[in-house]
Every structure is written in structure tokens, then in C-alpha cells.
CSV table of C-alpha atoms in Angstrom, one decimal:
chain,number,residue,atom,x,y,z
C,1,MET,CA,23.1,27.7,8.0
C,2,VAL,CA,20.0,29.7,7.2
C,3,ALA,CA,18.2,30.0,10.5
C,4,LEU,CA,14.7,28.6,10.8
C,5,GLU,CA,13.5,32.0,12.0
C,6,ALA,CA,14.9,33.5,8.7
C,7,VAL,CA,13.2,30.8,6.7
C,8,ARG,CA,9.9,31.4,8.3
C,9,ALA,CA,10.2,35.2,8.0
C,10,SER,CA,10.8,34.9,4.3
C,11,ASN,CA,8.0,32.4,3.8
C,12,ALA,CA,5.6,34.8,5.6
C,13,LYS,CA,6.4,37.3,2.8
C,14,VAL,CA,5.4,34.9,0.0
C,15,LYS,CA,2.0,36.4,0.1
C,16,SER,CA,3.6,39.6,-1.2
C,17,LEU,CA,4.2,37.9,-4.5
C,18,PRO,CA,1.6,38.4,-7.2
C,19,PRO,CA,-1.7,36.4,-6.7
C,20,GLY,CA,-2.3,33.5,-9.0
C,21,LEU,CA,1.1,31.9,-9.0
C,22,VAL,CA,1.1,28.7,-11.0
C,23,ALA,CA,3.1,25.7,-9.7
C,24,LEU,CA,3.6,22.1,-10.6
C,25,PHE,CA,4.6,19.6,-7.9
C,26,THR,CA,5.7,16.1,-9.1
C,27,GLY,CA,5.9,13.2,-6.7
C,28,ALA,CA,3.8,15.3,-4.4
C,29,THR,CA,1.4,12.8,-2.8
C,30,SER,CA,3.8,12.1,0.0
C,31,GLY,CA,7.0,13.1,1.8
C,32,ILE,CA,8.9,16.3,1.0
C,33,GLY,CA,6.8,17.0,-2.1
C,34,GLU,CA,3.6,16.9,-0.1
C,35,SER,CA,5.0,18.9,2.8
C,36,THR,CA,6.4,21.7,0.5
C,37,LEU,CA,3.2,21.7,-1.6
C,38,LYS,CA,1.2,22.4,1.6
C,39,GLN,CA,3.5,25.2,2.6
C,40,PHE,CA,3.3,26.8,-0.8
C,41,TYR,CA,-0.5,26.6,-1.0
C,42,ARG,CA,-0.9,28.1,2.5
C,43,GLN,CA,1.5,30.9,2.0
C,44,THR,CA,0.4,32.1,-1.5
C,45,THR,CA,-2.7,33.9,-2.7
C,46,LYS,CA,-5.1,32.2,-5.0
C,47,PRO,CA,-2.5,29.8,-6.4
C,48,ARG,CA,-3.1,27.4,-9.2
C,49,VAL,CA,-1.4,24.1,-8.3
C,50,TYR,CA,-1.0,20.9,-10.2
C,51,LEU,CA,0.2,17.8,-8.3
C,52,VAL,CA,1.4,14.7,-10.0
C,53,GLY,CA,1.6,11.3,-8.4
C,54,ARG,CA,0.4,7.7,-8.3
C,55,SER,CA,-2.0,7.8,-5.3
C,56,GLU,CA,-5.4,9.3,-6.0
C,57,GLU,CA,-6.4,8.6,-2.5
C,58,ALA,CA,-3.5,10.6,-1.1
C,59,ALA,CA,-4.2,13.4,-3.6
C,60,ASN,CA,-7.8,13.6,-2.6
C,61,ARG,CA,-6.8,13.8,1.1
C,62,ILE,CA,-4.3,16.6,0.4
C,63,ILE,CA,-6.8,18.6,-1.8
C,64,SER,CA,-9.6,18.3,0.8
C,65,GLU,CA,-7.3,19.6,3.5
C,66,LEU,CA,-5.9,22.5,1.6
C,67,LYS,CA,-9.2,23.6,0.0
C,68,ALA,CA,-10.6,24.0,3.5
C,69,ILE,CA,-7.8,26.4,4.3
C,70,GLN,CA,-7.9,28.5,1.0
C,71,PRO,CA,-11.0,27.8,-1.1
C,72,ASP,CA,-10.1,30.4,-3.6
C,73,GLY,CA,-7.0,28.5,-4.8
C,74,GLN,CA,-7.1,25.8,-7.5
C,75,LEU,CA,-5.7,22.3,-7.0
C,76,THR,CA,-5.6,19.7,-9.8
C,77,PHE,CA,-4.4,16.1,-9.5
C,78,ILE,CA,-2.8,14.3,-12.4
C,79,LYS,CA,-2.4,10.6,-11.9
C,80,LYS,CA,0.8,9.4,-13.7
C,81,ASP,CA,3.6,6.9,-13.4
C,82,LEU,CA,6.7,9.1,-14.0
C,83,SER,CA,9.1,6.3,-14.7
C,84,LEU,CA,7.9,6.7,-18.4
C,85,LEU,CA,8.9,9.8,-20.3
C,86,LYS,CA,5.8,9.5,-22.5
C,87,ASN,CA,3.7,10.1,-19.3
C,88,VAL,CA,5.9,13.1,-18.5
C,89,ASP,CA,5.0,14.5,-21.9
C,90,GLU,CA,1.3,13.9,-21.4
C,91,VAL,CA,1.5,15.9,-18.1
C,92,CYS,CA,3.4,18.7,-19.8
C,93,ASP,CA,0.9,18.8,-22.7
C,94,GLU,CA,-2.0,19.2,-20.2
C,95,ILE,CA,-0.2,22.0,-18.3
C,96,LYS,CA,0.6,23.8,-21.6
C,97,ALA,CA,-3.0,23.5,-22.8
C,98,LYS,CA,-4.3,25.2,-19.6
C,99,GLU,CA,-1.6,27.7,-18.6
C,100,LYS,CA,0.3,30.6,-20.1
C,101,LYS,CA,3.0,30.7,-17.4
C,102,LEU,CA,4.6,28.5,-14.8
C,103,ASN,CA,6.2,30.1,-11.7
C,104,LEU,CA,7.5,27.0,-10.0
C,105,LEU,CA,8.4,23.4,-11.0
C,106,PHE,CA,9.1,21.4,-7.9
C,107,MET,CA,10.2,17.7,-8.4
C,108,THR,CA,10.7,14.9,-5.9
C,109,GLN,CA,9.6,11.8,-7.7
C,110,GLY,CA,11.6,8.7,-7.2
C,111,THR,CA,11.5,4.9,-6.5
C,112,SER,CA,12.6,3.0,-3.4
C,113,SER,CA,13.4,-0.1,-5.4
C,114,LEU,CA,16.8,-1.7,-4.6
C,115,LYS,CA,16.8,-3.9,-7.7
C,116,GLY,CA,19.6,-3.8,-10.2
C,117,ARG,CA,19.0,-2.3,-13.6
C,118,ASP,CA,15.2,-2.3,-14.0
C,119,GLU,CA,14.4,-1.3,-17.6
C,120,THR,CA,11.1,0.4,-18.5
C,121,SER,CA,9.4,-0.2,-21.9
C,122,GLU,CA,11.4,2.8,-23.1
C,123,GLY,CA,14.7,1.0,-22.5
C,124,LEU,CA,15.8,3.2,-19.6
C,125,ASP,CA,16.5,2.3,-16.0
C,126,LYS,CA,13.5,3.1,-13.8
C,127,LYS,CA,15.7,4.8,-11.1
C,128,LEU,CA,17.6,6.9,-13.5
C,129,THR,CA,14.4,7.9,-15.2
C,130,THR,CA,12.6,9.0,-12.0
C,131,ASN,CA,15.6,10.7,-10.5
C,132,TYR,CA,17.0,12.4,-13.6
C,133,TYR,CA,15.5,11.9,-17.1
C,134,SER,CA,11.9,12.6,-16.1
C,135,ARG,CA,13.0,15.7,-14.2
C,136,LEU,CA,15.0,17.1,-17.1
C,137,ARG,CA,12.2,16.3,-19.4
C,138,PHE,CA,9.7,18.3,-17.3
C,139,THR,CA,12.3,21.1,-17.2
C,140,THR,CA,12.9,21.3,-20.9
C,141,GLN,CA,9.3,20.8,-21.9
C,142,LEU,CA,8.0,23.5,-19.6
C,143,LEU,CA,10.8,26.1,-20.1
C,144,PRO,CA,8.6,28.3,-22.4
C,145,LEU,CA,6.0,28.6,-19.6
C,146,LEU,CA,8.7,29.2,-17.0
C,147,GLU,CA,10.2,31.9,-19.2
C,148,ALA,CA,6.8,33.5,-19.7
C,149,ALA,CA,6.5,33.9,-15.9
C,150,SER,CA,9.6,36.1,-15.7
C,151,PRO,CA,10.1,38.7,-14.2
C,152,GLU,CA,7.8,37.1,-11.6
C,153,LEU,CA,9.1,34.1,-9.7
C,154,SER,CA,10.4,31.6,-12.2
C,155,ARG,CA,12.1,28.6,-10.6
C,156,VAL,CA,12.9,24.9,-10.9
C,157,VAL,CA,13.7,22.8,-7.9
C,158,SER,CA,14.9,19.1,-8.0
C,159,VAL,CA,15.2,17.5,-4.6
C,160,LEU,CA,17.9,14.8,-4.9
C,161,ALA,CA,21.5,14.8,-3.6
C,162,ALA,CA,23.3,18.0,-4.3
C,163,GLY,CA,26.9,17.8,-3.0
C,164,GLU,CA,27.2,14.1,-3.7
C,165,GLU,CA,28.5,14.6,-7.2
C,166,SER,CA,31.2,12.3,-8.4
C,167,SER,CA,34.1,13.0,-10.8
C,168,ILE,CA,34.2,9.3,-11.7
C,169,LEU,CA,31.4,9.7,-14.2
C,170,GLU,CA,31.3,7.3,-17.1
C,171,LEU,CA,30.8,9.9,-19.9
C,172,GLU,CA,30.6,7.1,-22.6
C,173,ASN,CA,28.1,5.2,-20.5
C,174,LEU,CA,25.9,7.8,-18.9
C,175,GLY,CA,22.7,5.7,-19.1
C,176,LEU,CA,24.6,2.8,-17.5
C,177,LYS,CA,23.7,0.2,-20.1
C,178,GLN,CA,26.8,-1.6,-18.9
C,179,GLY,CA,28.2,-2.1,-15.4
C,180,PHE,CA,25.1,-0.9,-13.6
C,181,THR,CA,25.2,-0.6,-9.8
C,182,LEU,CA,22.9,1.2,-7.5
C,183,ARG,CA,25.8,3.3,-6.3
C,184,LYS,CA,26.7,4.3,-9.9
C,185,ALA,CA,23.0,5.1,-10.7
C,186,ALA,CA,22.8,7.5,-7.7
C,187,ALA,CA,26.1,9.1,-8.6
C,188,HIS,CA,25.1,9.6,-12.3
C,189,ALA,CA,21.7,11.0,-11.5
C,190,THR,CA,23.1,13.4,-8.9
C,191,THR,CA,26.0,14.6,-11.0
C,192,MET,CA,24.1,14.9,-14.2
C,193,THR,CA,21.4,17.0,-12.5
C,194,SER,CA,24.0,19.5,-11.1
C,195,LEU,CA,25.7,20.0,-14.5
C,196,ALA,CA,22.6,19.9,-16.6
C,197,PHE,CA,21.0,22.6,-14.4
C,198,GLU,CA,24.3,24.6,-14.8
C,199,GLU,CA,24.1,24.3,-18.6
C,200,THR,CA,20.4,25.2,-18.6
C,201,ALA,CA,20.9,28.3,-16.5
C,202,LYS,CA,23.5,29.6,-19.0
C,203,LYS,CA,20.8,29.6,-21.7
C,204,HIS,CA,17.8,30.7,-19.7
C,205,ALA,CA,18.7,33.8,-17.7
C,206,GLY,CA,15.2,34.5,-16.4
C,207,THR,CA,14.8,31.2,-14.5
C,208,SER,CA,16.7,29.9,-11.6
C,209,PHE,CA,17.5,26.2,-11.2
C,210,ILE,CA,18.0,24.5,-7.8
C,211,HIS,CA,19.4,21.1,-7.0
C,212,ALA,CA,18.7,20.4,-3.3
C,213,PHE,CA,19.9,17.9,-0.8
C,214,PRO,CA,17.2,17.3,1.8
C,215,GLY,CA,19.3,15.6,4.4
C,216,GLY,CA,17.7,13.0,6.7
C,217,VAL,CA,14.0,13.6,6.7
C,218,LYS,CA,11.3,11.4,8.3
C,219,THR,CA,9.2,10.5,5.3
C,220,GLY,CA,7.3,7.4,4.1
C,221,PHE,CA,9.7,6.9,1.1
C,222,PHE,CA,10.2,3.2,1.7
C,223,LYS,CA,6.6,2.3,2.4
C,224,GLU,CA,6.3,0.5,-0.9
C,225,SER,CA,9.4,-1.6,-0.3
C,226,GLY,CA,9.7,-5.1,1.0
C,227,ALA,CA,9.5,-5.9,4.7
C,228,ILE,CA,13.3,-6.2,5.2
C,229,THR,CA,14.0,-2.9,3.5
C,230,LYS,CA,11.3,-1.1,5.5
C,231,LEU,CA,12.6,-2.5,8.7
C,232,GLY,CA,16.2,-1.5,7.8
C,233,ALA,CA,15.0,2.0,7.0
C,234,LYS,CA,13.1,2.3,10.2
C,235,LEU,CA,16.1,1.2,12.3
C,236,LEU,CA,18.3,3.6,10.4
C,237,MET,CA,16.0,6.6,11.0
C,238,THR,CA,15.8,5.6,14.7
C,239,VAL,CA,19.6,5.6,15.1
C,240,ALA,CA,19.9,8.9,13.0
C,241,SER,CA,17.0,10.6,14.8
C,242,PRO,CA,19.1,13.3,16.4
C,243,TRP,CA,20.3,14.4,13.0
C,244,THR,CA,17.1,14.1,11.0
C,245,THR,CA,14.7,16.9,10.1
C,246,ASP,CA,11.0,16.9,10.8
C,247,ILE,CA,8.9,16.7,7.7
C,248,THR,CA,7.1,20.0,8.4
C,249,GLU,CA,10.4,21.9,8.8
C,250,SER,CA,11.7,20.2,5.6
C,251,GLY,CA,8.6,21.6,3.8
C,252,GLU,CA,9.3,25.1,5.2
C,253,ARG,CA,13.0,25.0,4.2
C,254,HIS,CA,12.1,23.8,0.7
C,255,LEU,CA,9.5,26.5,0.3
C,256,TYR,CA,12.3,28.9,1.1
C,257,ALA,CA,14.5,27.4,-1.6
C,258,ALA,CA,11.6,27.6,-4.0
C,259,THR,CA,10.7,31.3,-3.3
C,260,SER,CA,13.5,33.2,-1.6
C,261,GLY,CA,15.2,36.0,-3.5
C,262,VAL,CA,18.6,34.8,-2.3
C,263,TYR,CA,18.6,32.3,-5.2
C,264,PRO,CA,17.8,34.5,-8.2
C,265,ALA,CA,18.0,33.8,-11.9
C,266,ARG,CA,20.9,35.5,-13.6
C,267,GLU,CA,18.6,38.3,-15.0
C,268,ASN,CA,15.5,38.0,-12.7
C,269,ASP,CA,15.1,38.5,-9.0
C,270,GLY,CA,11.4,37.6,-8.9
C,271,GLY,CA,11.5,35.8,-5.6
C,272,VAL,CA,10.7,37.1,-2.1
C,273,GLU,CA,12.6,40.3,-1.3
C,274,ILE,CA,15.7,39.3,0.7
C,275,GLY,CA,15.9,42.2,3.2
C,276,GLY,CA,19.2,41.9,5.0
C,277,GLU,CA,20.2,38.6,3.5
C,278,SER,CA,22.8,38.1,0.8
C,279,ILE,CA,22.4,36.5,-2.6
C,280,LYS,CA,24.0,33.0,-2.5
C,281,LYS,CA,26.8,31.6,-4.6
C,282,GLY,CA,25.8,29.4,-7.5
C,283,SER,CA,27.0,26.0,-8.5
C,284,ASN,CA,30.2,27.3,-9.9
C,285,GLY,CA,31.0,29.5,-7.0
C,286,GLU,CA,29.8,32.7,-8.6
C,287,VAL,CA,27.2,34.8,-6.8
C,288,GLY,CA,23.8,34.7,-8.4
C,289,ASN,CA,24.8,32.5,-11.4
C,290,GLY,CA,21.2,31.1,-11.7
C,291,ALA,CA,22.1,27.5,-10.8
C,292,TYR,CA,22.3,26.5,-7.2
C,293,LEU,CA,23.4,23.4,-5.2
C,294,LEU,CA,21.8,23.5,-1.8
C,295,GLY,CA,22.2,21.5,1.4
C,296,SER,CA,19.4,20.9,3.9
C,297,ASP,CA,20.4,24.1,5.7
C,298,GLY,CA,19.8,26.3,2.6
C,299,GLU,CA,23.6,26.9,2.1
C,300,ARG,CA,25.7,25.9,-0.8
C,301,ARG,CA,26.6,22.2,-0.9
C,302,ALA,CA,28.8,21.0,-3.8
C,303,ASN,CA,31.7,18.7,-4.6
C,304,ASP,CA,33.7,21.5,-6.0
C,305,LYS,CA,36.8,19.5,-6.8
C,306,GLY,CA,34.8,16.8,-8.6
C,307,LEU,CA,32.7,19.2,-10.5
C,308,GLN,CA,35.6,21.3,-11.7
C,309,GLU,CA,37.3,18.2,-13.0
C,310,LEU,CA,34.2,17.3,-14.9
C,311,ARG,CA,33.9,20.9,-16.3
C,312,GLU,CA,37.5,20.6,-17.6
C,313,ARG,CA,36.5,17.4,-19.4
C,314,GLY,CA,33.5,19.2,-21.0
C,315,ALA,CA,31.1,17.0,-19.1
C,316,GLY,CA,28.3,19.6,-19.0
C,317,LYS,CA,27.9,19.6,-22.8
C,318,THR,CA,28.3,15.8,-23.0
C,319,ILE,CA,25.6,15.3,-20.4
C,320,TRP,CA,23.3,17.7,-22.2
C,321,GLN,CA,23.9,16.0,-25.6
C,322,HIS,CA,23.3,12.6,-24.1
C,323,THR,CA,20.0,13.8,-22.4
C,324,MET,CA,18.7,15.3,-25.7
C,325,GLN,CA,19.6,12.1,-27.5
C,326,ILE,CA,17.6,10.0,-24.9
C,327,PHE,CA,14.6,12.3,-25.3
C,328,GLN,CA,14.8,12.0,-29.1
C,329,SER,CA,15.0,8.2,-29.0
C,330,THR,CA,12.0,7.9,-26.7
C,331,ARG,CA,9.9,9.9,-29.1
C,332,GLU,CA,10.7,7.7,-32.1
């Protein structure tokens, strides 16, 4: 486990990074996204931050709070529903029109819906879109800006469920058009994220890619759910309280994941200097391979047996091809 003292010591050094870091936080008007955004803004010098979400009221509250702390920074809110890939493209177009580089892409968007397959107007399930397709769409669309940031910090973080990968992946039914269940949707989004990031890191050596598992965190994720779901979530968090993480600590730990030099790109160590720490093992067990699967403690968390079985089946390339086909079909 990365000790909280080590996390805070590293975060205190974020100000040693160049001023004017550019970051995009998606799903950042509540929960882990909001908490990490606040930590990033406080610890950096004159950052330019974009936050994407659905609540303008929450965004205004966050911006007002942070501008009072560091008036020299820039905060821009973009109101979008990220269950549609066309909306993701619109956000990316806005960022690309305004910026020449992107140092950090931090993604937490999701939906608390417990419905079965819930198709959007683009023919994709809403949960798979927010948890996987939209995040890979942001990643692929913004890679030129991320690459332009190197050798400075250049990092992508997707907060989902690293370590919960499943070898029982339906490679001929990745979009779950048939036989959809909530359990399958979670397994597909998680496993596709881990392997897609591994594939991306092979091709983009100047950027590091992190799939993170946050553990139990006290957030307002279920606030838009029905009364029964909210009550169940409240009872669960009460029972699990001894094992949950405070939202502020979660933000600190995710800032560490987003900036520490222990998770470098294959050919770029643009994060915070690691001092006496060691570079971590990547998704495939190799030190510093550019793609990382992290638990809530900052250490490697992966279903190695399941992932290796999938690699032997060529799942990484299959997932990548499927994802690109989905992106192409939504453009037509």
C-alpha cells in the first residue's frame, strides 16, 4: 500500500511541475471527479482546467470555490450528457480548438441506473457508453494533444474497476446486443478498459494510461436513483463504513495516480519526481510498461490469470477493432 503520507508528500511536489498544466475532468461535478479536480487545482500553478458534467449549478459552486483559492487559474465548464458519443466529440472539438496540449485526461462519468439494456439514440447501451465507449472516445480523440504535452506530464486516468476483469468475455458480442445483464455490462466495460489501455500504451509511448479501482468511497453516486436504490446504497455504505475511504482522501490518492512519476509512460517520466519510491509494474507485470491497473491503495490490482487467458486469445486486438468499428458507425 502507498502510505497516505507518501501520497501527500508527492502531491505537495506537483507545484514543481511546469505552470499552466492543461487538464480535462469528465464527470467532475460530483464524487471522485470533483474531489480529484479540487486537489489538482489547488496543487498546480496557473492550471487550465475543463470540467464536463450535467449540473451547471454544481459546476458554478466548484468554480467559485476554487477561483477564491487560486484566481490565476482558468476553469471552464462544459455541460454535456456523455451517454452520447456525438457529445463527446463536441467536447473534444472545443478542447482542440482552444488548446495545443493536454497534460491530463481524468474520467469518472457513469450512470447509477439499474435498468437492463438501455439503448441511446446511437444504438449503444447507456452504461457501456458512459463507462467504456465515451472514455475511449475521449482518449483516442485527444491523443494528439496528450502526445504534444510530452515530455511534460501526459496521462490518462479512467476510474472504474481495475482488478475485476473477467476472462469470460464474449468476444463476438462485446457490445452485448444479445444476452445483456448488468453483471456482464460491468465485466465488459472493466475488461475492455484494461486491455484497450494496454493496446494504446503500445502505440503511444509518451503517454501513460491508468485504469483505477477506487474501492468503497462515500460519494453521492446514487443520488439520482430511485428511493429504494438510494436506501439500499445508504445501508450498504453504513455497514461497509470501516472499509470505506473518505472522499477527500480518495481525491488525494487519485491526484497521486494522475501525477506521480511511479506510473510513467514507456518513454516519458514527466510526472512528479519519485524520490525514494520505485516505478510500479504495469498491466502485464512489466515495470513501467505505460499501462497500469491500480487499486485504491495505489498498488497494482489485476486479474492476471483472466487477462493472460484473454491475451492468448488475441482479445486486445479484437477489443480495439470492435471499439473503432463502434466509433465509425456512430459517425455515419
